[in-house]
Amino acid sequence: MSNTIRFDSLLVRDLAAELNARLSGERLRALDFAREVRQVSLRMQTLTLVFDLTPSRGGIARGVPSREAGNVPVARGSTLGSVRAPADERVIEFAVTSPNGPSGSAHAVVIELVTNRWNAFALGAERRVLAALRWGASAARGMAPGDVYIAPRLSVRRGVREPIDLEEWLRLLIPSPPRERRRRVLESLANTSPLNVDAILGAAAETNEPHALRDAHARYARIVGESDRDPCLLDPDGMAQPYPVRVAEPATPMPGLLEAFEAALLRAGRPAPAAPGTLAEEALDRVLGRIRLMDRRIERLRVELDGAPADAALARKRADLLMSQLHRIPRGQAFADLEDFDGGRVRITLDPAVSPAENATRLYDVARKRDRAASRLPRLVRRAEAERSSLETLRDRIRQGEITADALEEILRQDPAAEPGKPRPSPSLPYRRYQTTGGLEVRVGRGPAPNDDLTFHHSSPDDIWLHARDTAGAHVILRWPSRDANPPARDLEEAAVLAALHSRARTAGTVPVDWTRRKYVRKPRKAPPGRVTFERGRTLFVQPDPDVEQRLRQRHGLVDERADKGA
């Protein structure tokens, strides 16, 4: 499919100059890379600039500022610096100026409009890549998160800094037959393209008359020069095309290129990207958030499905090893080195608080749960994929303006963080709530900053604090009123399972979880959100079983229901 709007280096150069004049010095509030719809949004104090980077329908639109935060870190107090385009390239770079911006925040945004592999990058300090709209599109240049950004290959055509003079123009084109001059110009001269070459050459593409070449040079200098700009909307063959200078007829004058892009979108019968700050944009953001959640859920389910048979076989084999060599394993050991059935040796992690036989029983339980998961997960994957497909349809209907205001309001009333079948917690709390089998309340932090809030403002000094060891994850608080006794082992283990499930180790077979009293947890000075230290820690080894979370969540829901009924 051909592009609705075509970009050449001249259009990109003048668009960058216009954006620099209009936006330089604007406060940058948020930066969002919406990979599902290939859109980049720069959210500023007075407007939001949206780049739709799908080649078959790409465009640029403005809107009012949105209240939603972006998904690429932006330092507080950041402003847009210069906006520029490398000479004779289809690349726009927005410099981001931040007085005290950390290395992990955006220092530049690069929009690439090269061939049909349109892409965008957010760059941090030292021009290292923070985010990309399409990671696969950058594979040829070998870029990954943290790598130094590699720009597309620079142009080698003549006249990059300024148009070539008449003498050089004549030396270039006189030796070429008129029919070959179009190709010669496109190959040799910067800022020429199929969009402007015919207007430049005119009769010089048909005749050897000397005045034809001289007139063509005058048109070339005017069109590719940086003065005498005349933004307009070209209409060749009914295709609306923004351009900085009138090179064809009919052409509609425009106040600027931004207005030309927006007019082109409307003339093509497609609405501009949903205007940020409007009801449609807020609903679109909400649906895109749900699509991102569903993507993570589908990925998590597939990883679990792929590993379930192997996890079951491994747990059963280790249980068999333990049962076959119980006489060699003293009680109270944290691990056992045993002879494998194949003649090798294997180390098995144990819970020293229970007997070797009980450790084997637990491994058999894990194997049975993994077997059940292997039979249950395909159905859950299909259900999640179907819901994602429905969300994509809803996304497209919002973007095309095919949904009523009442339906948009209903979308906004829904919680984008809730997964199917899960109760939607109150957004005012920094934690999710569960109840253990023994009736104790467990609180699980929602993210780095909510983790700090939970630990230091929503817990008591003698509560039990838990966290998966050596990995990112939620802070977990097991509410416990006694300073003289530890909580029951089963309740503590269930809280540890929640800590494992809400960590990056959730797909591991066994996860070590550290725990201590909350009063022994400290926040180091200037530590990032969620980062703490602790003393007097102990460790539990648990299996991150999703069935446990579901059971504890349902127990909490039953307790709430009884409380509502006065039970």
Coordinates of C-alpha atoms in Angstrom, one line a residue, residues 9-507:
S9 CA 14.2 15.5 3.0
L10 CA 12.9 18.9 2.0
L11 CA 9.6 18.4 3.7
V12 CA 11.3 17.0 6.8
R13 CA 13.8 19.9 6.9
D14 CA 11.1 22.6 6.7
L15 CA 8.9 20.8 9.2
A16 CA 11.7 20.6 11.7
A17 CA 12.4 24.4 11.2
E18 CA 8.7 25.1 11.8
L19 CA 8.5 22.9 14.9
N20 CA 11.7 24.6 16.2
A21 CA 10.1 28.0 15.8
R22 CA 6.8 27.0 17.4
L23 CA 7.9 24.6 20.2
S24 CA 11.5 25.4 21.3
G25 CA 11.4 26.3 24.9
E26 CA 8.0 24.6 25.6
R27 CA 7.9 22.6 28.8
L28 CA 7.9 18.8 28.1
R29 CA 5.5 17.2 30.6
A30 CA 5.4 13.6 29.3
L31 CA 6.6 11.4 26.5
D32 CA 4.6 8.4 25.4
F33 CA 5.5 5.6 22.9
A34 CA 2.3 3.7 22.1
R35 CA 3.7 0.7 20.3
E36 CA 0.3 -0.9 19.6
V37 CA -0.7 1.9 17.3
R38 CA 2.8 3.2 16.4
Q39 CA 2.3 6.6 17.8
V40 CA 4.7 8.9 19.7
S41 CA 3.2 11.8 21.8
L42 CA 5.2 14.7 23.1
R43 CA 3.0 16.2 25.8
M44 CA 3.8 19.9 26.5
Q45 CA 2.4 22.6 28.6
T46 CA 0.2 24.1 25.9
L47 CA -0.3 21.3 23.4
T48 CA 0.5 17.7 22.5
L49 CA 2.2 16.7 19.3
V50 CA 1.2 13.2 18.0
F51 CA 3.3 11.4 15.4
D52 CA 1.4 8.5 13.7
L53 CA 4.3 6.4 12.4
T54 CA 2.4 3.8 10.3
P55 CA 3.7 4.4 6.8
S56 CA 0.3 3.6 5.1
R57 CA -1.5 6.2 7.2
G58 CA 1.1 8.3 8.9
G59 CA 0.6 11.9 9.9
I60 CA 1.1 14.6 12.5
A61 CA -1.6 16.2 14.6
R62 CA -1.9 18.6 17.6
G63 CA -4.2 18.5 20.6
V64 CA -4.7 20.0 24.0
P65 CA -2.5 18.6 26.8
S66 CA -3.4 15.3 28.4
R67 CA -3.4 14.6 32.1
E68 CA -2.0 11.1 31.6
A69 CA 1.7 10.5 32.1
G70 CA 3.8 8.9 29.4
N71 CA 5.7 5.7 29.5
V72 CA 9.2 7.1 28.8
P73 CA 10.9 8.9 31.8
V74 CA 11.1 12.7 31.5
A75 CA 12.9 14.7 34.2
R76 CA 11.0 17.3 36.1
G77 CA 11.4 20.7 34.6
S78 CA 12.4 19.4 31.1
T79 CA 11.8 21.7 28.1
L80 CA 12.2 21.2 24.4
G81 CA 15.4 22.6 23.1
S82 CA 16.2 22.8 19.4
V83 CA 14.3 20.8 16.8
R84 CA 16.5 20.0 13.8
A85 CA 16.8 17.6 10.8
P86 CA 20.2 16.4 9.6
A87 CA 20.9 17.7 6.2
D88 CA 19.2 15.8 3.3
E89 CA 17.8 13.2 5.7
R90 CA 14.3 12.2 6.7
V91 CA 15.0 12.4 10.4
I92 CA 13.7 14.9 13.0
E93 CA 15.4 15.2 16.4
F94 CA 14.0 17.0 19.4
A95 CA 16.6 18.0 22.0
V96 CA 15.3 17.8 25.6
T97 CA 16.8 20.2 28.1
S98 CA 16.6 19.3 31.7
P99 CA 18.5 21.2 34.4
N100 CA 19.2 18.1 36.6
G101 CA 17.9 15.3 34.4
P102 CA 19.1 11.8 35.5
S103 CA 20.8 9.6 32.9
G104 CA 17.7 7.4 32.8
S105 CA 15.4 10.2 31.6
A106 CA 15.0 11.4 28.0
H107 CA 17.6 13.8 26.6
A108 CA 16.4 13.6 23.0
V109 CA 13.6 12.2 20.8
V110 CA 14.4 11.0 17.3
I111 CA 11.7 10.5 14.6
E112 CA 12.9 8.5 11.6
L113 CA 10.8 8.6 8.4
V114 CA 13.2 6.6 6.2
T115 CA 11.8 4.3 3.5
N116 CA 8.9 2.3 5.0
R117 CA 10.6 1.5 8.3
W118 CA 9.4 4.5 10.2
N119 CA 10.5 4.5 13.8
A120 CA 11.2 6.6 16.9
F121 CA 13.8 6.5 19.7
A122 CA 14.1 8.1 23.1
L123 CA 17.7 8.8 24.0
G124 CA 19.2 9.3 27.4
A125 CA 22.6 10.6 28.5
E126 CA 25.4 9.9 26.1
R127 CA 22.7 9.3 23.4
R128 CA 22.0 5.8 24.8
V129 CA 18.7 4.2 23.7
L130 CA 16.0 4.3 26.4
A131 CA 13.1 3.2 24.2
A132 CA 12.1 2.5 20.6
L133 CA 8.8 2.4 18.9
R134 CA 9.8 -0.7 16.9
W135 CA 12.8 -2.7 18.2
G136 CA 12.9 -5.0 15.2
A137 CA 13.2 -2.1 12.8
S138 CA 16.6 -1.2 14.3
A139 CA 18.0 -4.7 14.2
A140 CA 20.2 -3.9 11.1
R141 CA 22.0 -1.2 13.1
G142 CA 22.4 -3.5 16.1
M143 CA 20.7 -1.2 18.6
A144 CA 19.3 -2.5 21.9
P145 CA 18.3 -0.8 25.2
G146 CA 21.4 0.9 26.6
D147 CA 23.3 1.0 23.3
V148 CA 24.5 4.2 21.8
Y149 CA 22.1 5.4 19.1
I150 CA 23.4 4.9 15.5
A151 CA 21.9 7.4 13.1
P152 CA 20.9 6.4 9.6
R153 CA 23.6 6.7 6.9
L154 CA 24.3 10.3 6.1
S155 CA 23.6 11.7 2.6
V156 CA 26.4 12.0 0.1
R157 CA 24.5 14.1 -2.5
R158 CA 25.8 17.5 -3.6
G159 CA 24.4 20.8 -2.4
V160 CA 23.8 19.6 1.2
R161 CA 24.6 23.0 2.8
E162 CA 23.2 25.2 0.0
P163 CA 22.0 24.7 -3.6
I164 CA 24.8 24.3 -6.2
D165 CA 25.5 27.3 -8.4
L166 CA 24.6 27.6 -12.1
E167 CA 28.0 26.6 -13.3
E168 CA 28.1 23.3 -11.4
W169 CA 24.4 22.7 -12.4
L170 CA 25.3 23.0 -16.1
R171 CA 28.4 20.8 -15.7
L172 CA 26.1 18.2 -14.1
L173 CA 23.3 18.1 -16.6
I174 CA 24.5 19.2 -20.0
P175 CA 26.3 15.9 -20.7
S176 CA 23.0 14.0 -19.9
P177 CA 20.3 13.5 -22.5
P178 CA 17.0 15.3 -21.4
R179 CA 15.3 12.0 -20.6
E180 CA 18.1 11.1 -18.2
R181 CA 18.2 14.4 -16.3
R182 CA 15.4 13.4 -13.9
R183 CA 17.4 10.4 -12.7
R184 CA 20.6 12.4 -12.6
V185 CA 19.1 15.1 -10.4
L186 CA 17.6 12.6 -8.0
E187 CA 20.9 10.7 -7.6
S188 CA 23.1 13.8 -7.3
L189 CA 21.4 16.7 -5.6
A190 CA 20.4 17.1 -2.0
N191 CA 16.7 17.8 -1.1
T192 CA 15.4 16.7 -4.5
S193 CA 12.8 13.9 -4.7
P194 CA 10.0 12.5 -6.8
L195 CA 7.8 15.1 -5.2
N196 CA 9.7 18.1 -6.6
V197 CA 12.0 17.0 -9.4
D198 CA 9.4 17.5 -12.2
A199 CA 8.7 21.0 -11.0
I200 CA 12.4 21.7 -10.9
L201 CA 13.3 20.5 -14.4
G202 CA 10.2 21.5 -16.3
A203 CA 11.1 21.8 -20.0
A204 CA 14.7 20.8 -19.3
A205 CA 13.5 17.2 -19.1
E206 CA 12.3 17.4 -22.7
T207 CA 14.7 19.7 -24.6
N208 CA 18.4 20.7 -24.9
E209 CA 17.6 24.4 -25.2
P210 CA 20.1 26.4 -23.0
H211 CA 17.5 28.6 -21.5
A212 CA 15.5 25.6 -20.3
L213 CA 18.5 24.5 -18.1
R214 CA 19.0 28.0 -16.8
D215 CA 15.3 28.3 -15.9
A216 CA 15.4 24.9 -14.2
H217 CA 18.4 26.0 -12.1
A218 CA 16.4 29.1 -10.9
R219 CA 13.5 26.9 -9.9
Y220 CA 15.9 24.4 -8.2
A221 CA 17.5 27.2 -6.1
R222 CA 14.0 28.6 -5.1
I223 CA 12.5 25.2 -4.3
V224 CA 15.3 23.7 -2.3
G225 CA 16.6 26.9 -0.8
E226 CA 15.5 27.9 2.7
S227 CA 13.8 31.2 1.8
D228 CA 10.5 31.9 0.0
R229 CA 8.6 29.2 1.9
D230 CA 5.0 28.7 0.9
P231 CA 3.3 26.0 3.0
C232 CA 0.5 24.4 1.1
L233 CA -1.6 21.2 0.5
L234 CA -0.9 19.7 -2.9
D235 CA -3.6 17.7 -4.5
P236 CA -1.9 15.6 -7.3
D237 CA -4.3 12.9 -8.5
G238 CA -6.6 13.5 -5.5
M239 CA -3.8 12.6 -2.9
A240 CA -3.5 15.3 -0.3
Q241 CA 0.2 16.0 0.3
P242 CA 1.6 18.7 2.7
Y243 CA 4.6 20.5 1.2
P244 CA 6.6 23.6 2.1
V245 CA 6.5 25.1 -1.4
R246 CA 4.0 25.0 -4.3
V247 CA 5.4 22.5 -6.8
A248 CA 2.2 21.4 -8.5
E249 CA -1.4 22.4 -9.0
P250 CA -3.9 22.4 -7.6
A251 CA -2.5 23.5 -4.3
T252 CA -4.2 25.0 -1.3
P253 CA -2.3 27.7 0.8
M254 CA -1.8 26.8 4.5
P255 CA -0.7 28.8 7.5
G256 CA 2.0 26.2 8.2
L257 CA 3.0 22.6 7.7
L258 CA 1.2 21.4 10.8
E259 CA -2.1 22.8 9.5
A260 CA -1.3 21.1 6.2
F261 CA -0.8 17.8 7.8
E262 CA -4.1 18.0 9.7
A263 CA -5.9 19.1 6.6
A264 CA -4.4 16.1 4.7
L265 CA -5.7 13.7 7.3
L266 CA -9.2 15.1 7.1
R267 CA -9.2 15.2 3.3
A268 CA -8.2 11.6 3.2
G269 CA -11.3 10.8 5.1
R270 CA -9.4 9.7 8.2
P271 CA -9.7 11.5 11.6
A272 CA -6.5 12.8 13.1
P273 CA -5.2 10.8 16.1
A274 CA -7.6 11.3 19.0
A275 CA -6.9 14.8 20.4
P276 CA -5.2 14.5 23.8
G277 CA -7.3 15.7 26.7
T278 CA -10.6 14.9 25.0
L279 CA -13.0 12.2 26.1
A280 CA -12.0 10.1 23.1
E281 CA -8.3 10.4 23.8
E282 CA -8.7 9.5 27.5
A283 CA -10.8 6.5 26.5
L284 CA -8.2 5.5 23.9
D285 CA -5.4 5.8 26.5
R286 CA -7.5 3.6 28.8
V287 CA -8.0 0.9 26.1
L288 CA -4.3 1.0 25.1
G289 CA -3.4 0.5 28.8
R290 CA -5.7 -2.6 28.9
I291 CA -4.1 -3.9 25.7
R292 CA -0.6 -3.5 27.3
L293 CA -1.8 -5.4 30.4
M294 CA -3.3 -8.1 28.2
D295 CA 0.0 -8.4 26.3
R296 CA 1.8 -9.0 29.6
R297 CA -0.8 -11.4 30.7
I298 CA -0.6 -13.4 27.5
E299 CA 3.2 -13.5 27.6
R300 CA 3.1 -14.6 31.3
L301 CA 0.6 -17.4 30.5
R302 CA 2.6 -18.6 27.5
V303 CA 5.9 -18.6 29.5
E304 CA 4.1 -20.6 32.3
L305 CA 2.5 -23.0 29.7
D306 CA 5.9 -23.6 28.0
G307 CA 7.5 -24.4 31.3
A308 CA 4.8 -26.3 33.1
P309 CA 5.5 -29.8 31.8
A310 CA 9.3 -29.4 32.4
D311 CA 8.6 -28.0 35.9
A312 CA 6.3 -30.9 36.7
A313 CA 8.8 -33.5 35.5
L314 CA 11.7 -31.8 37.4
A315 CA 9.7 -31.5 40.7
R316 CA 8.6 -35.2 40.4
K317 CA 12.1 -36.4 39.7
R318 CA 13.5 -34.5 42.7
A319 CA 10.7 -35.9 44.9
D320 CA 11.5 -39.4 43.7
L321 CA 15.2 -38.8 44.5
L322 CA 14.4 -37.6 48.0
M323 CA 12.1 -40.5 48.7
S324 CA 14.7 -43.0 47.4
Q325 CA 17.5 -41.6 49.6
L326 CA 15.7 -40.4 52.8
H327 CA 18.1 -42.4 55.0
R328 CA 21.0 -40.2 53.7
I329 CA 19.4 -36.8 54.5
P330 CA 19.5 -35.5 58.1
R331 CA 16.6 -33.3 59.2
G332 CA 17.3 -29.6 59.3
Q333 CA 19.5 -29.3 56.1
A334 CA 18.9 -26.4 53.7
F335 CA 19.9 -28.6 50.7
A336 CA 20.8 -32.2 49.8
D337 CA 23.5 -33.4 47.4
L338 CA 22.2 -36.7 46.0
E339 CA 23.2 -39.3 43.4
D340 CA 21.0 -38.9 40.3
F341 CA 19.3 -41.8 38.7
D342 CA 21.5 -41.3 35.7
G343 CA 24.7 -41.6 37.6
G344 CA 25.4 -37.9 38.2
R345 CA 24.8 -35.7 41.2
V346 CA 22.2 -33.1 41.8
R347 CA 21.6 -30.5 44.6
I348 CA 18.1 -30.1 45.9
T349 CA 17.0 -27.1 47.9
L350 CA 15.1 -28.0 51.1
D351 CA 13.1 -26.3 53.8
P352 CA 15.0 -27.1 56.9
A353 CA 12.0 -26.5 59.1
V354 CA 10.3 -29.7 57.9
S355 CA 11.4 -33.3 57.4
P356 CA 13.0 -34.6 54.1
A357 CA 9.8 -36.7 53.6
E358 CA 7.7 -33.5 53.9
N359 CA 10.0 -31.8 51.4
A360 CA 9.4 -34.6 49.0
T361 CA 5.6 -34.4 49.5
R362 CA 5.7 -30.7 48.7
L363 CA 7.6 -31.4 45.5
Y364 CA 4.9 -34.0 44.5
D365 CA 2.3 -31.2 45.2
V366 CA 4.2 -28.9 42.9
A367 CA 4.3 -31.5 40.2
R368 CA 0.6 -32.0 40.4
K369 CA -0.1 -28.3 40.3
R370 CA 2.2 -27.9 37.2
D371 CA 0.3 -30.8 35.5
R372 CA -3.0 -29.1 36.3
A373 CA -1.6 -25.8 35.0
A374 CA -0.5 -27.5 31.7
S375 CA -4.1 -28.6 31.1
R376 CA -5.7 -25.3 32.2
L377 CA -3.4 -22.8 30.6
P378 CA -4.2 -23.3 26.9
R379 CA -7.8 -22.3 27.7
L380 CA -6.7 -19.2 29.5
V381 CA -4.4 -18.2 26.7
R382 CA -7.2 -18.5 24.1
R383 CA -9.5 -16.4 26.4
A384 CA -6.9 -13.7 26.8
E385 CA -6.1 -13.6 23.1
A386 CA -9.9 -13.3 22.4
E387 CA -10.2 -10.4 24.8
R388 CA -7.1 -8.7 23.3
S389 CA -8.7 -9.0 19.9
S390 CA -11.9 -7.3 21.2
L391 CA -9.8 -4.5 22.7
E392 CA -8.1 -4.0 19.4
T393 CA -11.5 -3.7 17.7
L394 CA -12.6 -1.2 20.4
R395 CA -9.3 0.8 19.9
D396 CA -10.0 1.0 16.2
R397 CA -13.6 2.2 16.7
I398 CA -12.4 4.9 19.0
R399 CA -9.7 6.1 16.6
Q400 CA -12.3 6.2 13.8
G401 CA -14.9 8.1 15.8
E402 CA -17.4 5.2 15.6
I403 CA -18.3 5.1 19.3
T404 CA -20.8 7.1 21.3
A405 CA -20.1 9.5 24.1
D406 CA -22.0 7.2 26.5
A407 CA -19.8 4.3 25.5
L408 CA -16.7 6.4 26.0
E409 CA -17.8 7.3 29.5
E410 CA -18.4 3.7 30.3
I411 CA -14.8 2.8 29.2
L412 CA -13.5 5.6 31.5
R413 CA -15.3 4.2 34.4
Q414 CA -13.5 0.9 34.0
D415 CA -10.2 0.2 35.8
P416 CA -7.4 -0.3 33.2
A417 CA -5.2 -2.1 35.8
A418 CA -7.7 -4.9 36.5
E419 CA -7.3 -8.2 34.7
P420 CA -10.3 -10.3 33.7
G421 CA -12.0 -12.0 36.7
K422 CA -10.1 -9.9 39.2
P423 CA -11.8 -7.5 41.6
R424 CA -10.9 -3.8 41.0
P425 CA -9.2 -2.4 44.1
S426 CA -9.6 1.1 45.3
P427 CA -7.2 3.4 43.5
S428 CA -6.7 5.4 46.7
L429 CA -4.7 2.6 48.3
P430 CA -1.1 1.9 47.4
Y431 CA -1.6 -1.9 47.9
R432 CA -3.8 -4.9 47.0
R433 CA -5.4 -6.8 49.9
Y434 CA -5.6 -10.5 50.6
Q435 CA -6.4 -12.8 53.5
T436 CA -4.5 -15.8 54.6
T437 CA -6.0 -19.2 55.5
G438 CA -5.5 -18.2 59.1
G439 CA -7.4 -14.9 58.7
L440 CA -4.5 -12.5 58.6
E441 CA -4.5 -9.6 56.2
V442 CA -1.7 -9.4 53.6
R443 CA -1.0 -6.1 51.7
V444 CA 0.9 -6.2 48.4
G445 CA 2.5 -3.0 47.0
R446 CA 1.4 -1.8 43.6
G447 CA 4.8 -0.4 42.3
P448 CA 8.1 1.3 43.4
A449 CA 6.6 4.5 45.0
P450 CA 3.5 2.6 46.4
N451 CA 5.9 0.1 47.9
D452 CA 7.5 2.8 50.0
D453 CA 4.1 4.2 51.0
L454 CA 2.9 0.7 52.0
T455 CA 6.0 -0.1 54.0
F456 CA 6.4 3.2 55.9
H457 CA 2.9 4.6 56.1
H458 CA 0.5 1.6 55.9
S459 CA 2.0 -0.9 58.3
S460 CA 3.0 -1.2 62.0
P461 CA 6.5 -1.8 63.4
D462 CA 5.8 -5.4 64.4
D463 CA 4.2 -6.4 61.1
I464 CA 6.1 -8.9 58.9
W465 CA 7.7 -7.4 55.8
L466 CA 8.6 -9.7 52.9
H467 CA 10.3 -9.3 49.5
A468 CA 11.6 -11.8 46.9
R469 CA 15.4 -11.9 47.2
D470 CA 17.7 -10.3 44.6
T471 CA 15.0 -9.3 42.1
A472 CA 12.5 -6.5 41.5
G473 CA 9.2 -7.0 43.1
A474 CA 6.4 -5.8 45.4
H475 CA 6.9 -5.1 49.1
V476 CA 4.5 -7.4 51.1
I477 CA 3.2 -6.7 54.6
L478 CA 1.7 -9.5 56.7
R479 CA -0.3 -7.8 59.4
W480 CA 0.7 -9.3 62.7
P481 CA -0.1 -7.7 66.1
S482 CA 2.3 -9.7 68.4
R483 CA 5.8 -8.6 69.1
D484 CA 6.6 -11.7 71.2
A485 CA 5.8 -14.4 68.7
N486 CA 6.2 -15.0 65.0
P487 CA 3.1 -15.6 62.8
P488 CA 1.9 -19.2 62.0
A489 CA 4.1 -20.9 59.4
R490 CA 1.3 -21.4 57.0
D491 CA 0.2 -17.8 57.0
L492 CA 3.8 -16.7 56.6
E493 CA 4.3 -19.1 53.7
E494 CA 1.2 -17.8 51.9
A495 CA 2.4 -14.2 52.2
A496 CA 5.8 -15.3 50.8
V497 CA 4.0 -16.9 47.8
L498 CA 2.4 -13.5 47.1
A499 CA 5.8 -11.8 47.3
A500 CA 7.2 -14.4 44.8
L501 CA 4.2 -14.0 42.4
H502 CA 4.5 -10.2 42.5
S503 CA 8.2 -10.3 41.5
R504 CA 10.2 -10.8 38.3
A505 CA 10.9 -14.3 39.6
R506 CA 7.2 -15.3 39.3
T507 CA 8.0 -17.9 36.6

